[in-house]
Amino acid sequence: MTVPLSVLDLAAVAADGSHRQALADTLTVAREAERLGYRRFWVAEHHGMPGIASSAPPVLIAGVAAATERIRVGSGGVMLPNHSSLVVAEQFGTLVALYGDRIDLGLGRAAGTDPLISATIRRGAAAEAVEDFPKQVVELLAYFGTIPPLRGGQGDRIQAVPGKGDTPEMWLLGSSDFSARLAAMMGLPFAFAHHFAGGRNTPLVFELYRSEFRPSEVLSEPHSMLAVATVVADSAAEARRRTLPQSLVQLRMRTGQLPQRIPTLAEAEEYPWSDAENAFVDDRNADQAIGTREQVLDRLDTLVKDTGADEIIVTPTGPTVQHRLETLRALQE
């Protein structure tokens, strides 16, 4: 690889596992990612998803940072409309005060859940809260002291403690051109969620970010990262096989079924896949980096060439933590 590699972990909860085991697996993956030399280890924010134990990123980040020593640890991301900007500033300011300059704050505009749970998280706040996202990002920058205080408000009369002067590395995350434009306008790093929003438009989003970028107090030139679902195995057939549990989750959600824990590999293999459903798996995998080590590295190199991304963050996928570790080890051989 010609660019740094990082890891995005979803704290997957297996059908035959537990929340405790899922979070223990996340710590295992984080320690191995650090040993292998990955640059960052990020965790996501999802709510009401039985198959994902990562619902409280600051808490999980604290656990990962305590279990490691050097690797950057952060959120991929905090879904900002779910939270008060002040509370996020205090949480991540505390993380920086505890663990120093290796904390990343990736910010997303989506809710990371369904409308009912979103309303519960926000205690009934209107859905328009999502449209306040740019304002909330500005508030965070003021709380951290990155930009001057907002008169009579954030960073002036209202201060984040810890927070001001305890500044994480901030990123804007997105799966469309909206966040790319906002990151460019604000002069912030940008990470694109190709792992679930893959397609032919991905290179266009990166070109848009670079072409509209304005230097800021944070960055003098654009800096971007691409998230890619990744599986490495001894054969392409085995790699595809390892994607079946997660593919079955996606398929069930697309047909309106309630979210469930990640099926076991045996359950996924026993499922009566139709031709159309098999095509769904193949189309989804084709956008990502699934196959042998050589195939995956070639695919990642192609994505870097097509997008101009400065970094890649892989989401190692597989039925067990050992499969995820095998992928990470293969990429860094």
Coordinates of C-alpha atoms in Angstrom, one line a residue:
M1 CA 0.0 0.0 0.0
T2 CA 1.1 3.5 -0.8
V3 CA -1.0 5.2 1.9
P4 CA -1.4 4.6 5.7
L5 CA -3.9 2.0 6.7
S6 CA -6.3 2.3 9.7
V7 CA -9.1 0.1 11.2
L8 CA -12.8 0.8 11.7
D9 CA -14.4 -1.6 14.2
L10 CA -18.1 -2.2 14.7
A11 CA -18.0 -4.3 17.8
A12 CA -20.0 -7.0 16.1
V13 CA -22.3 -9.1 18.3
A14 CA -22.6 -12.7 17.0
A15 CA -25.8 -14.7 17.3
D16 CA -24.0 -17.1 19.6
G17 CA -22.0 -14.4 21.5
S18 CA -22.6 -11.6 24.0
H19 CA -22.0 -7.9 24.4
R20 CA -19.2 -8.6 26.8
Q21 CA -17.5 -10.9 24.2
A22 CA -18.1 -8.4 21.4
L23 CA -16.3 -5.6 23.3
A24 CA -13.5 -7.9 24.4
D25 CA -13.0 -8.8 20.7
T26 CA -12.8 -5.1 19.9
L27 CA -10.0 -4.6 22.4
T28 CA -8.2 -7.7 21.0
V29 CA -8.4 -6.3 17.5
A30 CA -7.2 -2.9 18.7
R31 CA -4.1 -4.3 20.4
E32 CA -3.3 -6.3 17.3
A33 CA -3.8 -3.3 15.0
E34 CA -1.4 -1.4 17.1
R35 CA 1.2 -4.2 17.0
L36 CA 0.9 -4.4 13.3
G37 CA 1.4 -0.7 12.8
Y38 CA -2.0 0.6 11.7
R39 CA -2.3 4.4 12.1
R40 CA -5.8 4.7 13.7
F41 CA -8.5 2.6 15.4
W42 CA -12.0 4.0 15.1
V43 CA -15.3 2.8 16.5
A44 CA -18.8 3.6 15.3
E45 CA -22.0 4.9 16.9
H46 CA -25.2 2.8 16.3
H47 CA -28.3 2.5 18.4
G48 CA -30.9 -0.2 18.7
M49 CA -28.8 -2.6 16.5
P50 CA -28.5 -6.0 18.2
G51 CA -25.6 -6.9 16.0
I52 CA -23.5 -3.9 17.0
A53 CA -22.3 -3.2 20.6
S54 CA -20.8 0.2 19.7
S55 CA -23.5 2.6 21.0
A56 CA -21.3 4.8 23.2
P57 CA -18.2 5.8 21.3
P58 CA -16.5 7.9 24.1
V59 CA -16.8 5.1 26.6
L60 CA -15.5 2.5 24.1
I61 CA -12.7 4.9 23.0
A62 CA -11.6 5.2 26.6
G63 CA -11.4 1.5 26.9
V64 CA -9.4 1.1 23.7
A65 CA -7.0 3.9 24.5
A66 CA -6.4 2.4 27.9
A67 CA -5.7 -1.0 26.3
T68 CA -3.2 0.5 23.8
E69 CA -0.2 2.9 23.9
R70 CA 0.5 4.5 20.5
I71 CA -2.2 4.0 18.0
R72 CA -4.6 6.9 17.4
V73 CA -8.1 6.1 18.7
G74 CA -11.3 7.8 17.7
S75 CA -14.9 7.8 16.5
G76 CA -16.0 6.8 13.1
G77 CA -18.1 8.5 14.2
V78 CA -20.0 10.4 16.8
M79 CA -23.5 11.2 15.3
L80 CA -23.5 14.8 16.3
P81 CA -27.3 15.5 15.9
N82 CA -27.8 13.0 18.7
H83 CA -25.9 15.0 21.2
S84 CA -25.2 18.4 22.7
S85 CA -22.1 20.0 21.2
L86 CA -21.0 21.0 24.7
V87 CA -21.2 17.4 26.0
V88 CA -19.3 16.1 23.0
A89 CA -16.6 18.7 23.6
E90 CA -16.4 17.8 27.3
Q91 CA -16.2 14.0 26.5
F92 CA -13.5 14.3 23.9
G93 CA -11.7 17.0 25.9
T94 CA -11.6 14.5 28.8
L95 CA -10.2 11.8 26.5
V96 CA -7.5 14.1 25.2
A97 CA -6.6 15.1 28.8
L98 CA -6.4 11.4 29.7
Y99 CA -4.6 10.0 26.7
G100 CA -2.9 12.9 25.0
D101 CA -2.6 13.7 21.4
R102 CA -3.8 10.5 19.9
I103 CA -7.6 11.0 20.1
D104 CA -9.7 11.5 16.9
L105 CA -13.2 13.0 16.8
G106 CA -15.0 11.9 13.6
L107 CA -18.4 13.6 13.2
G108 CA -21.4 12.3 11.3
R109 CA -24.6 14.0 10.3
A110 CA -26.9 10.9 10.3
A111 CA -28.6 9.6 13.4
G112 CA -27.2 6.0 13.2
T113 CA -30.6 4.5 13.9
D114 CA -34.3 4.7 13.1
P115 CA -36.5 7.8 13.7
L116 CA -38.2 6.4 16.8
I117 CA -34.9 5.8 18.6
S118 CA -33.6 9.1 17.3
A119 CA -36.5 11.0 18.9
T120 CA -35.9 9.1 22.2
I121 CA -32.2 10.0 22.2
R122 CA -32.9 13.6 21.5
R123 CA -35.8 13.6 24.0
G124 CA -38.3 14.6 21.3
A125 CA -36.2 17.2 19.5
A126 CA -37.4 17.7 16.0
A127 CA -35.9 15.8 13.1
E128 CA -34.6 19.2 11.8
A129 CA -31.8 18.9 14.4
V130 CA -29.9 17.1 11.6
E131 CA -30.0 20.3 9.6
D132 CA -28.2 22.0 12.5
F133 CA -25.1 19.9 11.9
P134 CA -22.9 22.7 10.4
K135 CA -23.7 24.9 13.3
Q136 CA -22.8 22.2 15.8
V137 CA -19.5 21.7 14.1
V138 CA -18.7 25.4 14.5
E139 CA -19.8 25.2 18.1
L140 CA -17.3 22.4 18.7
L141 CA -14.5 24.3 17.1
A142 CA -15.2 27.2 19.4
Y143 CA -15.4 25.0 22.5
F144 CA -12.0 23.5 21.7
G145 CA -10.5 26.9 21.1
T146 CA -9.7 26.1 17.5
I147 CA -11.6 29.2 16.3
P148 CA -12.4 32.4 18.4
P149 CA -15.2 32.1 20.9
L150 CA -18.7 32.7 19.6
R151 CA -19.8 36.0 21.1
G152 CA -22.0 35.5 24.2
G153 CA -22.0 31.7 23.7
Q154 CA -19.7 28.7 22.9
G155 CA -16.1 29.2 24.1
D156 CA -17.0 32.6 25.5
R157 CA -19.7 32.6 28.2
I158 CA -20.1 28.8 27.9
Q159 CA -16.8 26.9 28.1
A160 CA -16.1 23.2 27.9
V161 CA -14.0 21.9 30.8
P162 CA -12.1 19.8 29.9
G163 CA -12.3 20.8 26.3
K164 CA -10.7 24.2 25.6
G165 CA -7.1 23.5 24.7
D166 CA -7.7 19.7 24.9
T167 CA -8.4 19.4 21.2
P168 CA -8.8 16.1 19.3
E169 CA -8.1 15.7 15.6
M170 CA -11.5 16.5 14.1
W171 CA -12.8 14.8 10.9
L172 CA -16.1 15.2 9.0
L173 CA -17.5 11.9 7.9
G174 CA -20.0 11.3 5.1
S175 CA -21.7 9.1 2.5
S176 CA -22.7 11.8 0.1
D177 CA -21.4 15.1 -1.3
F178 CA -23.0 17.1 1.5
S179 CA -20.3 16.3 4.1
A180 CA -17.6 16.6 1.4
R181 CA -18.7 20.1 0.6
L182 CA -19.0 21.0 4.3
A183 CA -15.6 19.6 5.1
A184 CA -14.1 21.5 2.2
M185 CA -15.8 24.8 3.2
M186 CA -14.6 24.4 6.8
G187 CA -11.1 23.2 6.0
L188 CA -11.4 19.9 7.8
P189 CA -10.3 16.4 7.0
F190 CA -12.9 14.3 5.2
A191 CA -13.6 10.5 5.5
F192 CA -16.0 8.9 3.0
A193 CA -18.1 5.8 4.0
H194 CA -17.5 3.8 0.9
H195 CA -18.0 0.6 3.0
F196 CA -21.7 1.1 2.9
A197 CA -22.2 3.8 0.2
G198 CA -19.9 2.4 -2.4
G199 CA -20.4 3.1 -6.1
R200 CA -19.1 4.8 -9.2
N201 CA -19.7 8.2 -7.6
T202 CA -17.1 7.7 -4.9
P203 CA -14.2 9.3 -7.0
L204 CA -16.5 12.3 -7.8
V205 CA -17.1 13.0 -4.0
F206 CA -13.3 13.1 -3.4
E207 CA -12.7 15.4 -6.4
L208 CA -15.5 17.7 -5.1
Y209 CA -13.8 17.9 -1.7
R210 CA -10.4 18.8 -3.1
S211 CA -11.7 21.3 -5.6
E212 CA -13.8 23.2 -3.1
F213 CA -11.3 23.0 -0.2
R214 CA -10.5 26.2 1.7
P215 CA -7.5 26.4 4.0
S216 CA -8.3 26.8 7.7
E217 CA -6.9 26.9 11.2
V218 CA -7.0 23.1 11.1
L219 CA -5.6 22.3 7.6
S220 CA -3.7 24.1 5.0
E221 CA -4.5 21.6 2.3
P222 CA -7.1 18.8 1.8
H223 CA -6.7 15.5 3.6
S224 CA -9.1 12.6 3.0
M225 CA -9.7 9.0 4.0
L226 CA -11.7 6.2 2.4
A227 CA -13.5 3.5 4.4
V228 CA -13.6 0.0 2.8
A229 CA -15.1 -3.3 3.9
T230 CA -12.3 -5.8 3.6
V231 CA -11.9 -9.6 3.8
V232 CA -8.7 -11.4 3.1
A233 CA -8.6 -15.2 2.7
D234 CA -6.6 -17.9 1.0
S235 CA -9.1 -18.0 -1.9
A236 CA -11.7 -15.6 -3.4
A237 CA -14.4 -18.2 -2.7
E238 CA -13.5 -18.4 1.0
A239 CA -13.4 -14.6 1.2
R240 CA -16.9 -14.4 -0.2
R241 CA -18.0 -17.2 2.2
R242 CA -16.9 -15.1 5.1
T243 CA -19.0 -12.2 4.0
L244 CA -22.3 -14.2 4.1
P245 CA -23.3 -13.5 7.7
Q246 CA -23.0 -9.7 7.3
S247 CA -24.6 -9.9 3.8
L248 CA -27.6 -11.8 5.3
V249 CA -28.0 -9.0 7.9
Q250 CA -28.0 -6.4 5.2
L251 CA -30.4 -8.4 3.1
R252 CA -32.9 -8.9 6.0
M253 CA -32.8 -5.2 6.7
R254 CA -33.5 -4.3 3.1
T255 CA -36.6 -6.5 3.2
G256 CA -38.0 -4.7 6.2
Q257 CA -37.0 -7.2 8.9
L258 CA -36.0 -6.0 12.3
P259 CA -32.2 -5.8 13.0
Q260 CA -30.8 -9.0 14.6
R261 CA -27.4 -10.2 15.8
I262 CA -24.9 -11.3 13.3
P263 CA -25.8 -14.8 12.1
T264 CA -23.2 -17.6 12.5
L265 CA -21.4 -18.8 9.4
A266 CA -23.4 -22.0 9.5
E267 CA -26.7 -20.2 9.7
A268 CA -25.7 -18.0 6.7
E269 CA -24.6 -20.9 4.6
E270 CA -27.8 -22.8 5.4
Y271 CA -30.0 -19.9 4.2
P272 CA -31.6 -20.6 0.9
W273 CA -30.0 -17.9 -1.2
S274 CA -31.9 -17.1 -4.4
D275 CA -30.1 -16.1 -7.6
A276 CA -31.1 -12.5 -7.0
E277 CA -29.8 -12.6 -3.4
N278 CA -26.5 -14.1 -4.6
A279 CA -26.3 -11.3 -7.1
F280 CA -26.9 -8.8 -4.2
V281 CA -23.9 -10.3 -2.3
D282 CA -21.6 -10.2 -5.4
D283 CA -22.6 -6.6 -6.3
R284 CA -22.0 -5.5 -2.7
N285 CA -18.6 -7.3 -2.5
A286 CA -17.5 -6.0 -5.9
D287 CA -17.5 -2.4 -4.6
Q288 CA -15.3 -3.4 -1.6
A289 CA -12.0 -5.2 -1.1
I290 CA -12.8 -8.9 -0.8
G291 CA -10.6 -11.8 -1.9
T292 CA -7.0 -13.1 -1.7
R293 CA -4.3 -10.8 -0.3
E294 CA -3.1 -9.9 -3.8
Q295 CA -6.7 -9.2 -5.0
V296 CA -7.4 -7.0 -1.9
L297 CA -4.2 -5.0 -2.2
D298 CA -4.8 -4.5 -5.9
R299 CA -8.3 -3.3 -5.2
L300 CA -7.2 -0.9 -2.4
D301 CA -4.5 0.5 -4.7
T302 CA -7.1 1.0 -7.4
L303 CA -9.4 2.8 -5.0
V304 CA -6.5 5.1 -3.9
K305 CA -5.7 5.8 -7.5
D306 CA -9.3 6.5 -8.5
T307 CA -10.1 8.7 -5.4
G308 CA -6.8 10.3 -4.5
A309 CA -7.5 9.3 -0.8
D310 CA -4.6 10.1 1.5
E311 CA -5.5 7.2 3.9
I312 CA -7.5 4.0 3.8
I313 CA -9.5 2.8 6.8
V314 CA -10.5 -0.9 6.5
T315 CA -13.5 -2.5 8.1
P316 CA -12.4 -6.1 8.6
T317 CA -15.4 -8.3 8.1
G318 CA -15.8 -12.0 9.1
P319 CA -17.8 -14.4 11.2
T320 CA -15.3 -14.5 14.0
V321 CA -12.7 -12.2 15.6
Q322 CA -10.0 -14.6 14.2
H323 CA -11.2 -13.9 10.7
R324 CA -10.9 -10.2 11.3
L325 CA -7.4 -10.6 12.7
E326 CA -6.4 -12.7 9.7
T327 CA -7.4 -9.9 7.4
L328 CA -5.4 -7.3 9.3
R329 CA -2.3 -9.4 9.5
A330 CA -2.4 -10.3 5.8
L331 CA -2.6 -6.6 4.8
Q332 CA 0.4 -5.6 6.9
E333 CA 2.7 -8.6 6.0

